[in-house]
CSV table of C-alpha atoms and ligand atoms in Angstrom, one decimal:
chain,number,residue,atom,x,y,z
A,1,MET,CA,96.5,79.1,107.0
A,2,LEU,CA,95.6,82.5,105.9
A,3,GLU,CA,93.9,85.0,108.1
A,4,LEU,CA,91.2,85.0,106.1
A,5,GLU,CA,88.7,87.1,108.3
A,6,ASP,CA,91.7,90.0,108.4
A,7,ILE,CA,92.1,89.7,104.5
A,8,GLN,CA,89.9,92.1,102.3
A,9,SER,CA,87.7,90.2,100.1
A,10,GLY,CA,89.1,92.1,96.6
A,11,VAL,CA,92.3,90.6,97.4
A,12,LEU,CA,91.5,86.8,96.9
A,13,ARG,CA,88.4,86.5,94.9
A,14,PRO,CA,88.2,86.7,91.3
A,15,ARG,CA,85.9,89.0,89.8
A,16,PRO,CA,82.4,87.8,88.6
A,17,THR,CA,81.2,87.1,85.5
A,18,PRO,CA,79.3,89.2,84.3
A,19,TYR,CA,80.1,92.5,86.6
A,20,VAL,CA,79.4,95.9,87.4
A,21,ALA,CA,82.1,97.8,89.2
A,22,THR,CA,83.1,101.3,90.2
A,23,TYR,CA,86.3,103.0,91.6
A,24,ILE,CA,86.0,105.8,93.5
A,25,ALA,CA,89.3,108.1,94.5
A,26,PHE,CA,89.7,110.6,97.4
A,27,ARG,CA,92.0,113.2,98.7
A,28,ILE,CA,92.8,113.7,102.3
A,29,ASP,CA,92.8,117.3,103.0
A,30,ASP,CA,92.4,116.6,107.1
A,31,ARG,CA,94.3,113.8,108.8
A,32,LYS,CA,91.8,113.6,111.5
A,33,ALA,CA,89.0,113.5,108.6
A,34,GLY,CA,91.4,111.1,106.5
A,35,ARG,CA,91.3,108.8,110.3
A,36,GLU,CA,87.6,108.9,110.7
A,37,LEU,CA,87.2,107.8,106.7
A,38,MET,CA,89.1,104.6,107.8
A,39,ARG,CA,87.4,103.8,110.5
A,40,ARG,CA,84.4,103.8,108.6
A,41,VAL,CA,85.4,101.9,105.4
A,42,ALA,CA,86.7,99.0,107.9
A,43,ARG,CA,83.1,98.6,108.9
A,44,VAL,CA,81.5,97.9,105.0
A,45,VAL,CA,84.9,96.5,103.7
A,46,THR,CA,84.3,92.8,103.5
A,47,SER,CA,86.9,89.9,104.1
A,48,ALA,CA,87.6,87.1,102.4
A,49,ALA,CA,86.3,84.7,105.0
A,50,ASN,CA,83.0,83.2,104.1
A,51,PRO,CA,83.5,82.4,100.7
A,52,THR,CA,79.9,80.8,100.4
A,53,SER,CA,78.0,84.0,101.7
A,54,PRO,CA,75.7,85.0,99.0
A,55,LEU,CA,77.4,88.6,99.2
A,56,ALA,CA,80.7,86.9,98.6
A,57,ASP,CA,80.8,87.9,94.9
A,58,THR,CA,80.3,91.5,95.9
A,59,TRP,CA,82.5,93.5,97.7
A,60,VAL,CA,84.2,97.0,98.6
A,61,SER,CA,87.9,97.5,98.9
A,62,VAL,CA,89.8,100.3,100.2
A,63,ALA,CA,93.6,101.1,99.1
A,64,LEU,CA,96.0,103.8,99.8
A,65,THR,CA,98.4,105.6,98.1
A,66,TYR,CA,101.9,106.1,99.6
A,67,GLU,CA,100.8,110.1,99.8
A,68,GLY,CA,97.7,108.4,101.3
A,69,PHE,CA,99.5,107.3,104.3
A,70,ARG,CA,101.3,110.6,104.6
A,71,ALA,CA,98.2,112.4,104.5
A,72,LEU,CA,97.1,110.4,107.8
A,73,GLY,CA,100.4,111.0,109.6
A,74,VAL,CA,101.7,107.9,109.5
A,75,PRO,CA,105.1,107.9,111.2
A,76,ARG,CA,108.2,108.1,109.0
A,77,GLU,CA,109.6,104.5,110.0
A,78,ALA,CA,106.7,103.2,109.0
A,79,LEU,CA,106.4,105.1,105.9
A,80,ASP,CA,110.3,104.0,105.3
A,81,SER,CA,109.1,100.2,105.7
A,82,PHE,CA,107.0,100.3,102.5
A,83,SER,CA,108.6,99.0,99.2
A,84,TRP,CA,110.9,101.2,97.2
A,85,GLU,CA,108.8,101.2,94.3
A,86,PHE,CA,105.4,102.0,96.1
A,87,ARG,CA,107.1,104.8,98.1
A,88,ARG,CA,108.1,106.5,94.7
A,89,GLY,CA,104.7,105.9,93.3
A,90,MET,CA,103.4,104.9,89.4
A,91,ALA,CA,104.3,108.3,87.9
A,92,ALA,CA,107.6,108.4,88.8
A,93,ARG,CA,108.4,104.7,87.5
A,94,ALA,CA,107.1,105.7,83.9
A,95,GLN,CA,110.4,105.0,82.0
A,96,ASP,CA,110.8,101.8,83.5
A,97,LEU,CA,106.9,100.9,82.6
A,98,GLY,CA,107.0,101.7,78.8
A,99,ASP,CA,104.6,104.9,79.7
A,100,THR,CA,106.4,107.4,77.3
A,101,GLY,CA,104.9,109.6,74.6
A,102,GLU,CA,101.5,109.3,74.4
A,103,SER,CA,101.2,107.7,77.7
A,104,ALA,CA,103.6,109.5,79.7
A,105,PRO,CA,102.3,111.3,83.0
A,106,GLU,CA,102.2,114.6,81.7
A,107,ASN,CA,99.5,113.0,79.5
A,108,TRP,CA,97.2,111.1,82.1
A,109,GLU,CA,94.0,112.0,82.8
A,110,ARG,CA,94.0,114.2,86.4
A,111,PRO,CA,94.5,113.4,88.8
A,112,LEU,CA,96.1,110.5,88.3
A,113,GLY,CA,99.7,110.4,88.7
A,114,THR,CA,99.4,114.2,90.7
A,115,GLY,CA,99.8,113.0,94.2
A,116,ASP,CA,96.3,114.0,94.7
A,117,VAL,CA,94.7,110.5,95.0
A,118,HIS,CA,95.2,109.2,98.5
A,119,VAL,CA,92.4,106.4,99.0
A,120,ILE,CA,90.7,104.2,96.4
A,121,ILE,CA,87.5,102.6,96.9
A,122,VAL,CA,86.4,99.9,94.3
A,123,ALA,CA,83.2,98.1,94.7
A,124,VAL,CA,82.5,95.3,92.6
A,125,SER,CA,79.2,93.0,92.1
A,126,PRO,CA,77.9,90.6,89.5
A,127,ASP,CA,74.7,93.2,88.8
A,128,GLU,CA,73.9,97.1,89.7
A,129,GLY,CA,71.3,96.2,92.0
A,130,ARG,CA,74.1,94.8,94.4
A,131,LEU,CA,76.4,96.7,93.7
A,132,GLU,CA,74.6,100.0,95.0
A,133,ALA,CA,73.5,97.6,98.5
A,134,VAL,CA,77.2,97.8,99.0
A,135,LEU,CA,77.9,101.5,97.7
A,136,GLU,CA,75.2,103.0,99.7
A,137,PRO,CA,77.1,102.3,103.3
A,138,ALA,CA,80.1,103.3,101.6
A,139,ARG,CA,78.7,106.5,100.2
A,140,GLN,CA,77.4,107.3,103.9
A,141,ALA,CA,81.0,106.3,105.4
A,142,TYR,CA,82.4,109.7,103.3
A,143,ARG,CA,78.9,111.6,102.3
A,144,ASN,CA,79.0,115.3,104.5
A,145,MET,CA,82.5,115.0,106.1
A,146,SER,CA,84.5,117.9,105.7
A,147,GLY,CA,88.6,117.1,105.0
A,148,ILE,CA,88.2,114.6,102.9
A,149,GLU,CA,87.1,115.2,98.6
A,150,ALA,CA,85.9,112.5,95.9
A,151,ILE,CA,87.7,113.4,93.0
A,152,TRP,CA,87.5,110.8,90.4
A,153,ARG,CA,85.4,108.1,89.9
A,154,GLN,CA,85.6,105.6,87.2
A,155,ASN,CA,82.7,103.0,86.4
A,156,CYS,CA,83.4,99.6,84.6
A,157,HIS,CA,80.7,97.0,83.5
A,158,ALA,CA,81.1,93.5,81.5
A,159,LEU,CA,80.7,94.1,77.8
A,160,PRO,CA,77.6,92.2,76.8
A,161,THR,CA,80.0,89.9,74.7
A,162,GLU,CA,81.5,89.4,78.2
A,163,THR,CA,85.0,89.8,76.6
A,164,GLU,CA,87.3,92.9,76.6
A,165,PRO,CA,87.5,95.5,74.2
A,166,PHE,CA,89.4,93.8,72.0
A,167,GLY,CA,87.4,90.8,71.8
A,168,PHE,CA,89.0,88.2,73.8
A,169,ARG,CA,87.5,86.2,77.1
A,170,ASP,CA,89.5,87.6,79.7
A,171,GLY,CA,89.5,86.5,83.4
A,172,ILE,CA,90.9,83.0,83.2
A,173,SER,CA,94.0,81.7,84.3
A,174,HIS,CA,94.5,82.7,88.3
A,175,PRO,CA,97.3,81.4,90.3
A,176,ALA,CA,96.3,79.0,93.2
A,177,ILE,CA,97.6,80.4,96.6
A,178,GLU,CA,98.6,78.0,99.4
A,179,GLY,CA,95.7,78.2,102.6
A,180,SER,CA,93.4,80.4,100.5
A,181,GLY,CA,91.0,77.9,99.9
A,182,ILE,CA,90.1,79.1,96.3
A,183,PRO,CA,91.3,76.9,93.8
A,184,GLY,CA,93.4,78.3,90.9
A,185,SER,CA,92.7,77.6,87.2
A,186,ASN,CA,95.7,75.2,86.3
A,187,PRO,CA,95.5,71.8,87.6
A,188,LYS,CA,98.6,71.4,86.3
A,189,GLU,CA,100.7,74.5,88.4
A,190,GLN,CA,101.3,74.0,91.9
A,191,PRO,CA,99.9,76.5,94.3
A,192,LEU,CA,101.8,79.3,95.0
A,193,LYS,CA,103.1,80.4,98.4
A,194,ALA,CA,100.5,83.1,100.0
A,195,GLY,CA,103.6,85.7,100.9
A,196,GLU,CA,103.8,86.0,97.0
A,197,PHE,CA,100.5,87.7,97.5
A,198,VAL,CA,100.0,88.5,101.0
A,199,LEU,CA,102.3,90.5,103.6
A,200,GLY,CA,103.4,88.5,106.8
A,201,TYR,CA,103.7,85.3,105.2
A,202,THR,CA,106.2,82.8,103.6
A,203,ASP,CA,107.1,83.8,99.9
A,204,GLU,CA,108.5,81.5,96.9
A,205,MET,CA,112.0,82.8,97.9
A,206,GLY,CA,111.6,81.7,101.3
A,207,GLY,CA,111.5,85.4,102.8
A,208,VAL,CA,108.7,87.3,104.7
A,209,GLN,CA,107.7,90.6,103.9
A,210,LYS,CA,106.9,92.9,107.0
A,211,THR,CA,106.5,96.5,107.5
A,212,ILE,CA,107.0,98.5,110.6
A,213,PRO,CA,105.1,98.1,112.7
A,214,GLU,CA,104.3,94.5,111.6
A,215,LEU,CA,100.7,95.1,112.2
A,216,LEU,CA,100.3,97.2,109.5
A,217,GLY,CA,100.9,95.2,106.5
A,218,ARG,CA,100.1,92.0,107.4
A,219,ASN,CA,97.2,90.8,105.8
A,220,GLY,CA,97.8,93.6,103.4
A,221,THR,CA,98.9,93.7,99.5
A,222,TYR,CA,100.0,96.0,96.6
A,223,VAL,CA,97.5,96.9,94.0
A,224,VAL,CA,98.2,98.6,91.2
A,225,PHE,CA,95.4,100.3,88.9
A,226,ARG,CA,96.0,101.2,85.5
A,227,LYS,CA,93.6,102.8,82.9
A,228,LEU,CA,94.2,101.4,80.2
A,229,HIS,CA,93.1,102.8,76.6
A,230,GLN,CA,92.2,100.1,73.7
A,231,ARG,CA,92.6,101.2,69.9
A,232,VAL,CA,90.1,98.8,69.0
A,233,ALA,CA,89.6,100.3,65.3
A,234,GLU,CA,93.4,100.6,65.1
A,235,PHE,CA,93.1,96.9,66.2
A,236,ARG,CA,91.0,95.4,64.0
A,237,ARG,CA,92.6,97.3,60.7
A,238,TYR,CA,95.9,95.7,61.9
A,239,LEU,CA,94.4,92.2,61.7
A,240,LYS,CA,92.7,92.9,58.3
A,241,THR,CA,95.7,94.1,56.6
A,242,SER,CA,98.5,91.9,57.7
A,243,ALA,CA,96.2,88.9,57.4
A,244,ASN,CA,95.2,86.6,54.1
A,245,GLY,CA,91.4,86.8,54.5
A,246,PRO,CA,89.0,86.4,57.5
A,247,GLU,CA,90.0,82.9,58.8
A,248,ASP,CA,93.8,84.0,58.7
A,249,GLU,CA,92.5,87.0,60.7
A,250,GLU,CA,91.2,85.2,63.5
A,251,LEU,CA,94.1,82.8,63.7
A,252,LEU,CA,96.7,86.0,63.5
A,253,ALA,CA,94.7,87.4,66.5
A,254,ALA,CA,95.2,84.3,68.3
A,255,LYS,CA,98.8,84.1,68.0
A,256,MET,CA,99.2,87.4,69.3
A,257,MET,CA,97.3,86.8,72.2
A,258,GLY,CA,97.5,82.9,72.8
A,259,ARG,CA,94.2,82.2,72.8
A,260,TRP,CA,91.0,82.8,70.4
A,261,ARG,CA,88.9,85.0,71.4
A,262,SER,CA,86.5,82.5,72.9
A,263,GLY,CA,88.9,82.1,75.2
A,264,ALA,CA,90.1,78.7,74.1
A,265,PRO,CA,93.8,78.3,74.0
A,266,LEU,CA,96.2,78.0,71.2
A,267,ALA,CA,98.0,75.3,73.1
A,268,LEU,CA,94.9,72.8,73.3
A,269,CYS,CA,93.6,73.7,69.8
A,270,PRO,CA,96.2,75.4,67.7
A,271,PHE,CA,94.0,75.3,63.9
A,272,HIS,CA,90.6,76.4,64.8
A,273,ASP,CA,88.7,78.0,67.4
A,274,ASP,CA,86.8,75.8,69.9
A,275,PRO,CA,84.3,78.1,72.1
A,276,ALA,CA,83.1,74.9,74.0
A,277,LEU,CA,86.2,74.7,75.3
A,278,GLY,CA,86.9,78.3,75.6
A,279,ALA,CA,83.9,78.6,78.3
A,280,ASP,CA,84.9,75.4,80.4
A,281,PRO,CA,86.6,76.6,83.2
A,282,HIS,CA,88.2,73.2,83.8
A,283,ARG,CA,89.7,72.8,80.9
A,284,ASN,CA,90.6,76.2,79.2
A,285,ASN,CA,93.4,76.9,81.6
A,286,ASP,CA,94.9,72.8,82.1
A,287,PHE,CA,98.3,73.7,80.1
A,288,LEU,CA,101.7,73.8,80.1
A,289,PHE,CA,104.4,74.7,77.2
A,290,GLN,CA,107.6,73.1,77.6
A,291,GLU,CA,107.1,69.8,76.7
A,292,ASP,CA,104.3,70.1,74.1
A,293,ASP,CA,105.2,73.1,72.3
A,294,ALA,CA,109.0,74.2,73.8
A,295,ALA,CA,109.3,76.1,70.0
A,296,GLY,CA,106.2,77.7,70.2
A,297,PHE,CA,104.6,76.5,67.3
A,298,LYS,CA,101.2,77.0,68.7
A,299,THR,CA,101.5,79.4,71.2
A,300,PRO,CA,104.5,81.9,69.9
A,301,GLY,CA,106.7,82.6,72.8
A,302,GLY,CA,105.8,86.5,71.8
A,303,SER,CA,102.1,86.0,72.8
A,304,HIS,CA,100.4,88.0,75.2
A,305,ILE,CA,99.5,84.8,77.7
A,306,ARG,CA,103.5,83.1,77.0
A,307,ARG,CA,104.9,86.5,77.9
A,308,THR,CA,102.9,87.4,81.0
A,309,ASN,CA,103.1,83.8,82.0
A,310,PRO,CA,105.3,81.3,80.6
A,311,ARG,CA,104.6,78.3,83.3
A,312,ASP,CA,107.2,75.8,82.8
A,313,ALA,CA,108.5,77.1,79.7
A,314,ARG,CA,112.5,77.2,79.6
A,315,ILE,CA,113.5,80.9,79.7
A,316,ALA,CA,115.7,83.1,81.4
A,317,GLY,CA,114.7,83.5,85.2
A,318,VAL,CA,112.2,81.8,87.1
A,319,ALA,CA,108.4,82.1,86.3
A,320,ARG,CA,107.1,81.7,89.7
A,321,ILE,CA,108.4,84.8,91.1
A,322,HIS,CA,106.6,86.9,88.9
A,323,ARG,CA,103.0,86.0,89.1
A,324,MET,CA,100.3,88.1,89.6
A,325,LEU,CA,96.6,87.7,90.6
A,326,ARG,CA,94.5,90.0,88.3
A,327,ARG,CA,91.1,92.1,88.5
A,328,GLY,CA,90.9,93.8,85.3
A,329,THR,CA,87.6,95.1,84.8
A,330,ALA,CA,86.2,96.7,81.0
A,331,TYR,CA,85.0,100.4,80.7
A,332,GLY,CA,83.7,102.5,77.9
A,333,PRO,CA,81.3,101.3,75.3
A,334,PRO,CA,81.9,98.4,72.7
A,335,LEU,CA,83.0,99.5,69.6
A,336,PRO,CA,79.9,97.7,67.5
A,337,GLU,CA,81.2,94.5,65.5
A,338,GLY,CA,83.0,95.5,62.3
A,339,VAL,CA,83.5,99.0,62.3
A,340,LEU,CA,87.0,99.7,61.6
A,341,GLU,CA,86.8,103.3,62.0
A,342,ASP,CA,87.7,105.1,65.3
A,343,ASP,CA,84.6,106.6,66.8
A,344,GLY,CA,86.6,108.7,69.7
A,345,ALA,CA,85.0,107.1,72.5
A,346,GLU,CA,87.3,106.3,75.3
A,347,ARG,CA,87.2,102.3,76.0
A,348,GLY,CA,89.4,100.1,77.3
A,349,LEU,CA,90.6,98.2,80.6
A,350,MET,CA,91.0,98.9,84.5
A,351,PHE,CA,93.9,96.7,84.9
A,352,ALA,CA,94.1,95.8,88.5
A,353,PHE,CA,97.5,93.6,89.6
A,354,VAL,CA,97.6,92.3,93.1
A,355,GLY,CA,100.6,91.3,94.6
A,356,ALA,CA,103.0,91.3,97.6
A,357,HIS,CA,106.0,92.4,95.4
A,358,LEU,CA,105.7,95.7,93.3
A,359,GLY,CA,109.3,95.1,91.5
A,360,ARG,CA,109.5,91.4,90.4
A,361,GLN,CA,106.0,90.9,89.8
A,362,PHE,CA,104.2,93.8,88.4
A,363,GLU,CA,107.4,96.1,87.2
A,364,PHE,CA,108.8,92.9,86.0
A,365,VAL,CA,106.3,91.7,84.1
A,366,GLN,CA,105.5,95.1,82.4
A,367,SER,CA,109.0,95.7,81.8
A,368,GLN,CA,111.0,93.0,80.9
A,369,TRP,CA,107.9,90.3,79.8
A,370,ILE,CA,105.6,92.6,77.8
A,371,ASN,CA,108.1,95.4,76.6
A,372,ASP,CA,111.3,93.2,75.9
A,373,GLY,CA,112.0,89.8,74.6
A,374,VAL,CA,115.4,88.9,75.5
A,375,PHE,CA,114.2,86.7,78.4
A,376,PHE,CA,112.8,83.9,75.8
A,377,GLY,CA,115.6,84.7,73.2
A,378,ALA,CA,113.5,87.2,71.1
A,379,GLY,CA,115.5,90.4,71.5
A,380,GLU,CA,113.9,93.8,71.7
A,381,ASP,CA,110.5,91.9,70.5
A,382,ARG,CA,107.5,93.4,72.6
A,383,ASP,CA,103.9,92.3,73.3
A,384,PRO,CA,102.2,92.5,70.0
A,385,THR,CA,98.9,93.2,71.9
A,386,THR,CA,99.6,95.3,75.3
A,387,GLY,CA,103.2,96.7,74.1
A,388,SER,CA,104.4,99.7,73.6
A,389,GLY,CA,104.3,99.5,69.8
A,390,GLY,CA,106.8,99.1,67.2
A,391,GLY,CA,107.5,95.2,67.8
A,392,THR,CA,108.0,92.1,65.9
A,393,LEU,CA,106.2,89.2,66.5
A,394,THR,CA,107.7,85.9,65.3
A,395,VAL,CA,105.2,83.4,64.8
A,396,PRO,CA,106.9,79.8,64.6
A,397,ARG,CA,105.9,77.8,61.3
A,398,ARG,CA,107.0,75.2,58.6
A,399,PRO,CA,108.5,75.4,56.2
A,400,VAL,CA,109.2,79.2,56.8
A,401,ARG,CA,108.3,81.3,60.1
A,402,ARG,CA,106.1,84.3,60.1
A,403,ARG,CA,107.2,87.5,60.9
A,404,LEU,CA,104.9,90.8,61.7
A,405,GLN,CA,107.2,93.5,62.1
A,406,GLY,CA,106.4,97.5,63.2
A,407,ILE,CA,102.9,96.8,65.0
A,408,PRO,CA,101.3,99.7,66.2
A,409,GLN,CA,100.7,100.4,69.7
A,410,PHE,CA,97.5,99.1,70.4
A,411,VAL,CA,97.1,100.3,74.3
A,412,VAL,CA,97.5,103.6,75.4
A,413,THR,CA,97.8,104.4,79.6
A,414,ARG,CA,95.6,107.3,80.6
A,415,GLY,CA,97.1,107.0,84.2
A,416,GLY,CA,97.2,105.0,87.3
A,417,GLU,CA,98.7,104.6,90.9
A,418,TYR,CA,100.3,102.3,93.2
A,419,CYS,CA,98.5,101.5,96.7
A,420,PHE,CA,98.5,99.1,99.6
A,421,MET,CA,95.3,97.4,100.6
A,422,PRO,CA,95.8,97.2,104.0
A,423,GLY,CA,94.1,94.2,106.4
A,424,LEU,CA,91.5,95.3,108.2
A,425,ARG,CA,93.0,95.2,111.7
A,426,ALA,CA,95.6,97.9,110.1
A,427,LEU,CA,92.5,100.0,108.8
A,428,ARG,CA,91.7,100.2,112.5
A,429,TRP,CA,95.1,100.9,113.4
A,430,LEU,CA,95.5,103.8,110.8
A,431,ALA,CA,91.9,105.0,112.3
A,432,ASP,CA,93.7,105.2,115.7
A,433,LEU,CA,96.4,106.8,115.1
A,434,GLN,CA,97.5,109.7,117.2
A,435,THR,CA,100.2,111.9,115.4
B,1,HEM,C1,94.9,96.1,78.0
B,1,HEM,C2,95.7,95.8,78.0
B,1,HEM,C3,95.3,94.2,78.4
B,1,HEM,C4,94.1,93.5,77.5
B,1,HEM,C5,93.5,93.5,76.4
B,1,HEM,C6,94.7,91.7,77.9
B,1,HEM,C7,94.2,90.4,77.5
B,1,HEM,C8,94.4,89.7,78.4
B,1,HEM,C9,93.5,88.2,77.8
B,1,HEM,C10,92.6,88.2,76.8
B,1,HEM,C11,94.1,87.2,78.6
B,1,HEM,C12,93.7,86.1,78.4
B,1,HEM,C13,92.8,85.6,79.4
B,1,HEM,C14,93.0,85.1,80.8
B,1,HEM,O1,93.8,84.5,81.0
B,1,HEM,O2,92.2,85.8,81.8
B,1,HEM,C15,95.3,87.7,79.6
B,1,HEM,C16,96.1,87.2,80.5
B,1,HEM,C17,97.1,87.6,81.1
B,1,HEM,N1,97.3,89.5,80.9
B,1,HEM,FE1,96.6,90.5,79.9
B,1,HEM,N2,95.7,92.1,79.2
B,1,HEM,C18,96.2,93.4,79.3
B,1,HEM,C19,97.0,93.8,79.8
B,1,HEM,C20,98.0,93.0,80.7
B,1,HEM,C21,99.1,93.9,81.7
B,1,HEM,C22,99.5,95.2,81.6
B,1,HEM,C23,99.5,92.5,82.3
B,1,HEM,C24,100.9,92.9,83.3
B,1,HEM,C25,101.6,93.6,83.5
B,1,HEM,C26,98.5,91.5,81.9
B,1,HEM,C27,99.0,90.5,82.8
B,1,HEM,C28,98.3,89.2,82.0
B,1,HEM,C29,98.6,87.9,82.8
B,1,HEM,C30,99.5,87.4,84.0
B,1,HEM,C31,97.7,86.7,82.4
B,1,HEM,C32,97.6,85.5,82.4
B,1,HEM,C33,98.6,84.9,81.3
B,1,HEM,C34,98.3,83.1,81.8
B,1,HEM,O3,98.2,82.9,83.0
B,1,HEM,O4,98.0,82.1,81.1
B,1,HEM,N3,97.8,91.8,81.1
B,1,HEM,N4,95.3,89.3,79.2
């Protein structure tokens, strides 16, 4: 069984719908103050235990970057026991992640990627009232503390359409985790071993990830935050100019994503949208690919959801070791329906990954499954929706396939950080450091 009372709530629980969320980043200028901050936030962070509490959908989580652990004076041996990718940090991994050109770290929003972000506090709630109720104690934890500086904030909120900014329902597919008590969304998938998502437990490869001391990593997990700007007007213009009429526009959008905008999967309704299916959590993720659609006539191999989770489809490699928990929240105003010209507003997704293996989960999916096509026999093709641009999407069709070439880049990275979200005991261990 998982030690739920020691795991931060944000690790295991899907975010509520609708939601409001806020991300606050801190720099630690004084290690004693940093340790005091850990002591105080440990009291406001909610645990994954007691899922039936009325506050279960509202939580505060805290995560640290590698530089944050250094700023707290964590001993060298302990620092070295974290994963290589985490120690490098996201900005240093830019080439491998496809963060080049406009997405390159030199163009990121400051202070993301500069080494100044040490701690990130995240609060998520179904509404403003409850968000304030959990934020206030968190604020008291850092207000009037010298040696700690709040240096960045991002507010997020569900759009009135309850979709991500391109207009698709988000937050549908979640893996089941053994021992978590929280069901996954696909009844056809076997639950994944807890060690895929939380350190200190057996994972799918039979290994157990540990840090030195073991208590520091146990019940903790890696978290990737990425602020992803979405070029919504360009996405709409592309659909309009590439399609043969409004109906084809929607079909094309669905072929790029693998789901209609309502969330209904092409796998279950390949020819037209079915909003009732899209909204039904018992049916909208109940499918596999191989037996019914090996060649991708319904859901193209190159679509976003088949790339990021090929399920049982025959690919190079094993899909189960590249899964992730996602906690994406939207930011910025929606682009009013029908508008095709960019209004200059910043809008997009604060993408959040949760998993115990940064390298074989987040980095692998980003570099091999989103920005490459070799794994399913499509050469250098890229994800048509979230890839780094210039790709091709092949839509299998009879008598001749359809090919979209030179697809523009619709998503630009504005910055991000690799973090570690410790267990509650580990937060107190950090608070008690004496070095
Ligand atoms: C702005 C960028 C992005 C947008 C607009 C976006 C949008 C979506 C949407 C609409 C879905 C389908 C609904 C759902 O299952 O929740 C989805 C699924 C998913 N996305 Fe993204 N996404 C983005 C970036 C990413 C990135 C960067 C990754 C990974 C590195 C990723 C990984 C996934 C995964 C794993 C799924 C679930 C696939 C499944 O199990 O069927 N997404 N995304």
